[in-house]
Amino acid sequence: MASSTDVTPPFGDTPAQTESGSVRRGRVRARRAAVMAVPATLVAAGLAVLTAEGALGVQFAISGMPFTVTATELDGTGFAQFGGLDEMAPGSPNEGDTGGQVLIVTSAIKNATLTKLCQSVDLGGTNLLITAGSGAEKVTARDLTTDSTELSGDAAFNNIEIGNDASTLTKAGVKGPIGVFSQQADTVRIAHLRQTNYATTAGVFKLPGLKLRFSGSGC
């Protein structure tokens, strides 16, 4: 998996037609246009670092509240990755000065296993904490996608391809839009995984030993 730099992709917005809100929307479009030619690079000793023109990683309106995910190890077959932009519901109190948009990196894995999964979301003074896969049986997921703003860990890829057009991806069952920089690999393994996510989807998600509770600290 990969960590993204703080850039915004060049989506084809039309110019604002009214004075109301035009300054903010114009500023968002200007940031996108500034990174049209930004490539992705691979850090050989760690994670792939991807900056990309992107697509929506999920098809639902995100809450705008980030959540942390950690695992001592992730093993996956069928890996793909490309940049994207998630959207909050109109009028969300979490949009701040972003216009309700969050730049993300979408990572897709066809089949994944995770050891000692932890997920937490800060609710303001307390954390909703979920743990699973701490025993002999690991967490498993099929058709897993995560939309992340930060990722870290120690990663290894088999048969990685860097620089694909996202519309031609074949290894994870997920494709991005044409003209978008992407990468894919047969397998991925990440030790000491840590993510800041805004959305996760999966066709099947099995969490043995699931525990949900409130906690004074997160993952």
PDB file of C-alpha atoms in Angstrom:
ATOM      1  CA  MET A   1       0.000   0.000   0.000  1.00  0.00           C
ATOM      2  CA  ALA A   2       1.100   3.551  -0.202  1.00  0.00           C
ATOM      3  CA  SER A   3       1.077   6.957   1.396  1.00  0.00           C
ATOM      4  CA  SER A   4       0.015  10.039  -0.523  1.00  0.00           C
ATOM      5  CA  THR A   5       1.473  13.506  -0.543  1.00  0.00           C
ATOM      6  CA  ASP A   6      -0.803  16.422   0.258  1.00  0.00           C
ATOM      7  CA  VAL A   7      -2.007  17.296  -3.231  1.00  0.00           C
ATOM      8  CA  THR A   8      -5.389  17.532  -4.922  1.00  0.00           C
ATOM      9  CA  PRO A   9      -6.306  15.899  -8.248  1.00  0.00           C
ATOM     10  CA  PRO A  10      -7.403  17.911 -11.328  1.00  0.00           C
ATOM     11  CA  PHE A  11     -11.066  17.084 -11.671  1.00  0.00           C
ATOM     12  CA  GLY A  12     -12.963  18.773 -14.480  1.00  0.00           C
ATOM     13  CA  ASP A  13     -15.027  21.265 -12.520  1.00  0.00           C
ATOM     14  CA  THR A  14     -16.861  23.970 -14.417  1.00  0.00           C
ATOM     15  CA  PRO A  15     -16.217  27.581 -13.346  1.00  0.00           C
ATOM     16  CA  ALA A  16     -18.426  28.986 -10.601  1.00  0.00           C
ATOM     17  CA  GLN A  17     -21.367  30.903 -12.084  1.00  0.00           C
ATOM     18  CA  THR A  18     -22.324  32.951  -9.022  1.00  0.00           C
ATOM     19  CA  GLU A  19     -20.407  35.134  -6.637  1.00  0.00           C
ATOM     20  CA  SER A  20     -21.594  33.086  -3.643  1.00  0.00           C
ATOM     21  CA  GLY A  21     -18.972  30.482  -2.815  1.00  0.00           C
ATOM     22  CA  SER A  22     -16.944  31.170  -5.985  1.00  0.00           C
ATOM     23  CA  VAL A  23     -13.760  32.135  -4.130  1.00  0.00           C
ATOM     24  CA  ARG A  24     -13.610  28.860  -2.200  1.00  0.00           C
ATOM     25  CA  ARG A  25     -14.471  26.698  -5.213  1.00  0.00           C
ATOM     26  CA  GLY A  26     -11.964  28.576  -7.353  1.00  0.00           C
ATOM     27  CA  ARG A  27      -9.243  27.956  -4.771  1.00  0.00           C
ATOM     28  CA  VAL A  28     -10.007  24.215  -4.754  1.00  0.00           C
ATOM     29  CA  ARG A  29      -9.837  24.081  -8.566  1.00  0.00           C
ATOM     30  CA  ALA A  30      -6.537  25.984  -8.584  1.00  0.00           C
ATOM     31  CA  ARG A  31      -4.950  23.449  -6.224  1.00  0.00           C
ATOM     32  CA  ARG A  32      -6.106  20.627  -8.479  1.00  0.00           C
ATOM     33  CA  ALA A  33      -4.728  22.227 -11.624  1.00  0.00           C
ATOM     34  CA  ALA A  34      -1.330  22.703  -9.984  1.00  0.00           C
ATOM     35  CA  VAL A  35      -0.698  18.948  -9.706  1.00  0.00           C
ATOM     36  CA  MET A  36      -1.813  17.700 -13.133  1.00  0.00           C
ATOM     37  CA  ALA A  37       1.624  16.295 -13.914  1.00  0.00           C
ATOM     38  CA  VAL A  38       2.654  15.035 -10.451  1.00  0.00           C
ATOM     39  CA  PRO A  39       3.897  11.417 -10.761  1.00  0.00           C
ATOM     40  CA  ALA A  40       4.029   8.634  -8.194  1.00  0.00           C
ATOM     41  CA  THR A  41       7.285   7.287  -6.772  1.00  0.00           C
ATOM     42  CA  LEU A  42       8.090   4.043  -4.987  1.00  0.00           C
ATOM     43  CA  VAL A  43      10.102   4.106  -1.769  1.00  0.00           C
ATOM     44  CA  ALA A  44      12.008   0.826  -2.044  1.00  0.00           C
ATOM     45  CA  ALA A  45      12.656   0.458   1.686  1.00  0.00           C
ATOM     46  CA  GLY A  46       9.086   1.201   2.727  1.00  0.00           C
ATOM     47  CA  LEU A  47       5.683   1.910   1.233  1.00  0.00           C
ATOM     48  CA  ALA A  48       4.813   3.017  -2.267  1.00  0.00           C
ATOM     49  CA  VAL A  49       4.230   6.767  -2.278  1.00  0.00           C
ATOM     50  CA  LEU A  50       1.448   7.620  -4.700  1.00  0.00           C
ATOM     51  CA  THR A  51       0.146  10.950  -5.849  1.00  0.00           C
ATOM     52  CA  ALA A  52      -2.397  10.665  -8.598  1.00  0.00           C
ATOM     53  CA  GLU A  53      -5.233  12.205 -10.469  1.00  0.00           C
ATOM     54  CA  GLY A  54      -8.100  10.206  -9.159  1.00  0.00           C
ATOM     55  CA  ALA A  55     -11.626   8.957  -8.987  1.00  0.00           C
ATOM     56  CA  LEU A  56     -14.134   8.576  -6.191  1.00  0.00           C
ATOM     57  CA  GLY A  57     -12.976   5.655  -4.115  1.00  0.00           C
ATOM     58  CA  VAL A  58     -16.440   5.043  -2.691  1.00  0.00           C
ATOM     59  CA  GLN A  59     -19.925   5.692  -3.996  1.00  0.00           C
ATOM     60  CA  PHE A  60     -21.431   7.059  -0.776  1.00  0.00           C
ATOM     61  CA  ALA A  61     -21.142  10.392   0.993  1.00  0.00           C
ATOM     62  CA  ILE A  62     -18.477  10.156   3.691  1.00  0.00           C
ATOM     63  CA  SER A  63     -19.021  11.566   7.182  1.00  0.00           C
ATOM     64  CA  GLY A  64     -15.815  13.566   7.054  1.00  0.00           C
ATOM     65  CA  MET A  65     -14.643  12.029  10.341  1.00  0.00           C
ATOM     66  CA  PRO A  66     -11.333  10.163   9.876  1.00  0.00           C
ATOM     67  CA  PHE A  67     -10.692   6.861  11.617  1.00  0.00           C
ATOM     68  CA  THR A  68      -7.485   5.011  12.419  1.00  0.00           C
ATOM     69  CA  VAL A  69      -6.806   1.407  11.381  1.00  0.00           C
ATOM     70  CA  THR A  70      -3.805  -0.624  12.506  1.00  0.00           C
ATOM     71  CA  ALA A  71      -2.705  -4.236  12.062  1.00  0.00           C
ATOM     72  CA  THR A  72       0.484  -6.032  12.969  1.00  0.00           C
ATOM     73  CA  GLU A  73       0.451  -7.584   9.495  1.00  0.00           C
ATOM     74  CA  LEU A  74      -1.565  -7.480   6.293  1.00  0.00           C
ATOM     75  CA  ASP A  75      -1.219 -10.068   3.523  1.00  0.00           C
ATOM     76  CA  GLY A  76      -3.065  -9.599   0.267  1.00  0.00           C
ATOM     77  CA  THR A  77      -3.408 -11.033  -3.217  1.00  0.00           C
ATOM     78  CA  GLY A  78      -4.521  -8.851  -6.093  1.00  0.00           C
ATOM     79  CA  PHE A  79      -3.489  -5.277  -5.245  1.00  0.00           C
ATOM     80  CA  ALA A  80      -4.248  -1.968  -6.985  1.00  0.00           C
ATOM     81  CA  GLN A  81      -3.956   1.688  -6.054  1.00  0.00           C
ATOM     82  CA  PHE A  82      -4.873   5.105  -7.450  1.00  0.00           C
ATOM     83  CA  GLY A  83      -5.704   8.585  -6.201  1.00  0.00           C
ATOM     84  CA  GLY A  84      -9.171   9.946  -5.679  1.00  0.00           C
ATOM     85  CA  LEU A  85     -11.461  12.470  -4.072  1.00  0.00           C
ATOM     86  CA  ASP A  86     -14.198  11.619  -1.562  1.00  0.00           C
ATOM     87  CA  GLU A  87     -17.222  13.851  -1.011  1.00  0.00           C
ATOM     88  CA  MET A  88     -19.118  14.652   2.168  1.00  0.00           C
ATOM     89  CA  ALA A  89     -22.871  15.089   2.281  1.00  0.00           C
ATOM     90  CA  PRO A  90     -23.926  18.631   1.256  1.00  0.00           C
ATOM     91  CA  GLY A  91     -23.854  20.963   4.238  1.00  0.00           C
ATOM     92  CA  SER A  92     -21.820  18.592   6.420  1.00  0.00           C
ATOM     93  CA  PRO A  93     -20.528  20.316   9.567  1.00  0.00           C
ATOM     94  CA  ASN A  94     -17.189  18.567   8.987  1.00  0.00           C
ATOM     95  CA  GLU A  95     -16.413  20.171   5.628  1.00  0.00           C
ATOM     96  CA  GLY A  96     -14.459  23.125   7.051  1.00  0.00           C
ATOM     97  CA  ASP A  97     -12.850  25.102   4.222  1.00  0.00           C
ATOM     98  CA  THR A  98     -12.493  22.047   1.942  1.00  0.00           C
ATOM     99  CA  GLY A  99     -15.856  22.356   0.235  1.00  0.00           C
ATOM    100  CA  GLY A 100     -16.640  18.880   1.581  1.00  0.00           C
ATOM    101  CA  GLN A 101     -13.896  17.215  -0.438  1.00  0.00           C
ATOM    102  CA  VAL A 102     -11.111  14.975   0.898  1.00  0.00           C
ATOM    103  CA  LEU A 103      -8.134  13.933  -1.225  1.00  0.00           C
ATOM    104  CA  ILE A 104      -7.498  10.217  -0.725  1.00  0.00           C
ATOM    105  CA  VAL A 105      -5.566   7.264  -2.061  1.00  0.00           C
ATOM    106  CA  THR A 106      -7.772   4.279  -2.878  1.00  0.00           C
ATOM    107  CA  SER A 107      -6.103   0.928  -2.197  1.00  0.00           C
ATOM    108  CA  ALA A 108      -7.884  -2.226  -3.373  1.00  0.00           C
ATOM    109  CA  ILE A 109      -7.064  -5.827  -2.421  1.00  0.00           C
ATOM    110  CA  LYS A 110      -8.915  -8.783  -3.890  1.00  0.00           C
ATOM    111  CA  ASN A 111      -8.266 -11.051  -0.887  1.00  0.00           C
ATOM    112  CA  ALA A 112      -6.715  -9.872   2.380  1.00  0.00           C
ATOM    113  CA  THR A 113      -5.881 -11.237   5.816  1.00  0.00           C
ATOM    114  CA  LEU A 114      -5.066  -8.983   8.764  1.00  0.00           C
ATOM    115  CA  THR A 115      -3.545  -9.874  12.119  1.00  0.00           C
ATOM    116  CA  LYS A 116      -4.602  -7.984  15.271  1.00  0.00           C
ATOM    117  CA  LEU A 117      -6.840  -5.457  13.579  1.00  0.00           C
ATOM    118  CA  CYS A 118      -7.679  -2.285  15.499  1.00  0.00           C
ATOM    119  CA  GLN A 119     -10.006   0.508  14.363  1.00  0.00           C
ATOM    120  CA  SER A 120     -10.807   3.668  16.303  1.00  0.00           C
ATOM    121  CA  VAL A 121     -12.642   6.922  15.704  1.00  0.00           C
ATOM    122  CA  ASP A 122     -12.265   9.978  17.925  1.00  0.00           C
ATOM    123  CA  LEU A 123     -15.712  11.117  19.069  1.00  0.00           C
ATOM    124  CA  GLY A 124     -14.390  14.067  21.046  1.00  0.00           C
ATOM    125  CA  GLY A 125     -13.167  13.089  24.497  1.00  0.00           C
ATOM    126  CA  THR A 126     -13.675   9.366  23.920  1.00  0.00           C
ATOM    127  CA  ASN A 127     -12.896   6.833  21.193  1.00  0.00           C
ATOM    128  CA  LEU A 128     -15.071   4.138  19.675  1.00  0.00           C
ATOM    129  CA  LEU A 129     -12.666   1.195  19.546  1.00  0.00           C
ATOM    130  CA  ILE A 130     -13.033  -2.036  17.561  1.00  0.00           C
ATOM    131  CA  THR A 131     -10.571  -4.944  17.728  1.00  0.00           C
ATOM    132  CA  ALA A 132     -10.570  -8.351  16.037  1.00  0.00           C
ATOM    133  CA  GLY A 133      -8.255 -11.098  14.881  1.00  0.00           C
ATOM    134  CA  SER A 134      -6.126 -11.202  18.016  1.00  0.00           C
ATOM    135  CA  GLY A 135      -6.399 -14.978  18.416  1.00  0.00           C
ATOM    136  CA  ALA A 136      -5.482 -17.877  16.170  1.00  0.00           C
ATOM    137  CA  GLU A 137      -7.996 -16.852  13.493  1.00  0.00           C
ATOM    138  CA  LYS A 138      -7.191 -13.749  11.437  1.00  0.00           C
ATOM    139  CA  VAL A 139      -9.477 -11.104  10.000  1.00  0.00           C
ATOM    140  CA  THR A 140     -10.276 -11.827   6.357  1.00  0.00           C
ATOM    141  CA  ALA A 141     -11.742  -9.608   3.648  1.00  0.00           C
ATOM    142  CA  ARG A 142     -12.682  -9.994   0.015  1.00  0.00           C
ATOM    143  CA  ASP A 143     -12.869  -7.089  -2.447  1.00  0.00           C
ATOM    144  CA  LEU A 144     -11.480  -4.733   0.190  1.00  0.00           C
ATOM    145  CA  THR A 145     -10.987  -1.043  -0.577  1.00  0.00           C
ATOM    146  CA  THR A 146      -9.746   1.713   1.714  1.00  0.00           C
ATOM    147  CA  ASP A 147      -9.737   5.463   1.084  1.00  0.00           C
ATOM    148  CA  SER A 148      -6.788   6.844   3.051  1.00  0.00           C
ATOM    149  CA  THR A 149      -5.024  10.134   3.648  1.00  0.00           C
ATOM    150  CA  GLU A 150      -2.086   8.578   5.524  1.00  0.00           C
ATOM    151  CA  LEU A 151      -0.541   5.112   5.424  1.00  0.00           C
ATOM    152  CA  SER A 152       2.641   3.698   6.911  1.00  0.00           C
ATOM    153  CA  GLY A 153       4.331   0.366   7.455  1.00  0.00           C
ATOM    154  CA  ASP A 154       6.973  -1.928   5.963  1.00  0.00           C
ATOM    155  CA  ALA A 155       5.757  -3.239   2.606  1.00  0.00           C
ATOM    156  CA  ALA A 156       6.811  -5.820   0.030  1.00  0.00           C
ATOM    157  CA  PHE A 157       5.216  -6.352  -3.399  1.00  0.00           C
ATOM    158  CA  ASN A 158       5.453  -9.182  -5.924  1.00  0.00           C
ATOM    159  CA  ASN A 159       5.307  -8.390  -9.654  1.00  0.00           C
ATOM    160  CA  ILE A 160       4.480  -4.733  -9.129  1.00  0.00           C
ATOM    161  CA  GLU A 161       3.577  -2.520 -12.085  1.00  0.00           C
ATOM    162  CA  ILE A 162       3.945   1.242 -11.583  1.00  0.00           C
ATOM    163  CA  GLY A 163       2.547   3.815 -13.973  1.00  0.00           C
ATOM    164  CA  ASN A 164      -0.509   1.951 -15.299  1.00  0.00           C
ATOM    165  CA  ASP A 165      -3.498   3.840 -16.607  1.00  0.00           C
ATOM    166  CA  ALA A 166      -6.069   3.261 -13.874  1.00  0.00           C
ATOM    167  CA  SER A 167      -8.717   2.248 -16.400  1.00  0.00           C
ATOM    168  CA  THR A 168      -6.602  -0.792 -17.368  1.00  0.00           C
ATOM    169  CA  LEU A 169      -6.080  -2.280 -13.889  1.00  0.00           C
ATOM    170  CA  THR A 170      -6.706  -6.034 -13.762  1.00  0.00           C
ATOM    171  CA  LYS A 171      -5.324  -7.540 -10.555  1.00  0.00           C
ATOM    172  CA  ALA A 172      -7.760  -6.399  -7.849  1.00  0.00           C
ATOM    173  CA  GLY A 173     -11.051  -6.314  -9.745  1.00  0.00           C
ATOM    174  CA  VAL A 174     -11.164  -2.518  -9.382  1.00  0.00           C
ATOM    175  CA  LYS A 175     -10.529   0.112 -12.061  1.00  0.00           C
ATOM    176  CA  GLY A 176     -10.137   3.862 -11.933  1.00  0.00           C
ATOM    177  CA  PRO A 177     -10.881   6.454 -14.619  1.00  0.00           C
ATOM    178  CA  ILE A 178      -8.921   6.711 -17.848  1.00  0.00           C
ATOM    179  CA  GLY A 179      -5.815   8.891 -17.736  1.00  0.00           C
ATOM    180  CA  VAL A 180      -5.190   8.368 -14.010  1.00  0.00           C
ATOM    181  CA  PHE A 181      -1.796   7.214 -12.717  1.00  0.00           C
ATOM    182  CA  SER A 182      -1.968   3.930 -10.804  1.00  0.00           C
ATOM    183  CA  GLN A 183      -0.066   0.839  -9.761  1.00  0.00           C
ATOM    184  CA  GLN A 184      -0.862  -2.816  -9.159  1.00  0.00           C
ATOM    185  CA  ALA A 185       0.837  -6.004  -7.943  1.00  0.00           C
ATOM    186  CA  ASP A 186       0.166  -9.714  -7.638  1.00  0.00           C
ATOM    187  CA  THR A 187       0.675  -9.663  -3.860  1.00  0.00           C
ATOM    188  CA  VAL A 188       1.310  -7.183  -1.068  1.00  0.00           C
ATOM    189  CA  ARG A 189       2.562  -7.714   2.471  1.00  0.00           C
ATOM    190  CA  ILE A 190       2.692  -4.922   5.054  1.00  0.00           C
ATOM    191  CA  ALA A 191       4.039  -5.205   8.587  1.00  0.00           C
ATOM    192  CA  HIS A 192       3.132  -2.601  11.228  1.00  0.00           C
ATOM    193  CA  LEU A 193       0.296  -1.202   9.125  1.00  0.00           C
ATOM    194  CA  ARG A 194      -1.201   2.130  10.164  1.00  0.00           C
ATOM    195  CA  GLN A 195      -3.797   4.068   8.184  1.00  0.00           C
ATOM    196  CA  THR A 196      -5.892   7.192   8.497  1.00  0.00           C
ATOM    197  CA  ASN A 197      -9.038   6.352   6.533  1.00  0.00           C
ATOM    198  CA  TYR A 198     -12.216   8.100   5.498  1.00  0.00           C
ATOM    199  CA  ALA A 199     -13.978   5.060   4.016  1.00  0.00           C
ATOM    200  CA  THR A 200     -13.695   1.288   3.809  1.00  0.00           C
ATOM    201  CA  THR A 201     -15.731  -1.124   1.724  1.00  0.00           C
ATOM    202  CA  ALA A 202     -15.608  -4.909   1.340  1.00  0.00           C
ATOM    203  CA  GLY A 203     -17.629  -7.600  -0.363  1.00  0.00           C
ATOM    204  CA  VAL A 204     -17.055  -9.875   2.640  1.00  0.00           C
ATOM    205  CA  PHE A 205     -15.459  -8.841   5.964  1.00  0.00           C
ATOM    206  CA  LYS A 206     -14.999 -11.498   8.681  1.00  0.00           C
ATOM    207  CA  LEU A 207     -13.858 -10.340  12.122  1.00  0.00           C
ATOM    208  CA  PRO A 208     -13.230 -13.221  14.559  1.00  0.00           C
ATOM    209  CA  GLY A 209     -13.073 -12.208  18.201  1.00  0.00           C
ATOM    210  CA  LEU A 210     -14.769  -8.876  17.510  1.00  0.00           C
ATOM    211  CA  LYS A 211     -14.864  -6.451  20.443  1.00  0.00           C
ATOM    212  CA  LEU A 212     -16.487  -2.994  20.343  1.00  0.00           C
ATOM    213  CA  ARG A 213     -16.135  -0.584  23.230  1.00  0.00           C
ATOM    214  CA  PHE A 214     -15.472   3.014  24.227  1.00  0.00           C
ATOM    215  CA  SER A 215     -11.948   3.880  25.290  1.00  0.00           C
ATOM    216  CA  GLY A 216      -9.931   6.849  26.473  1.00  0.00           C
ATOM    217  CA  SER A 217      -7.328   6.141  23.790  1.00  0.00           C
ATOM    218  CA  GLY A 218      -7.433   5.023  20.168  1.00  0.00           C
ATOM    219  CA  CYS A 219      -5.391   2.532  18.185  1.00  0.00           C
TER     220      CYS A 219
END
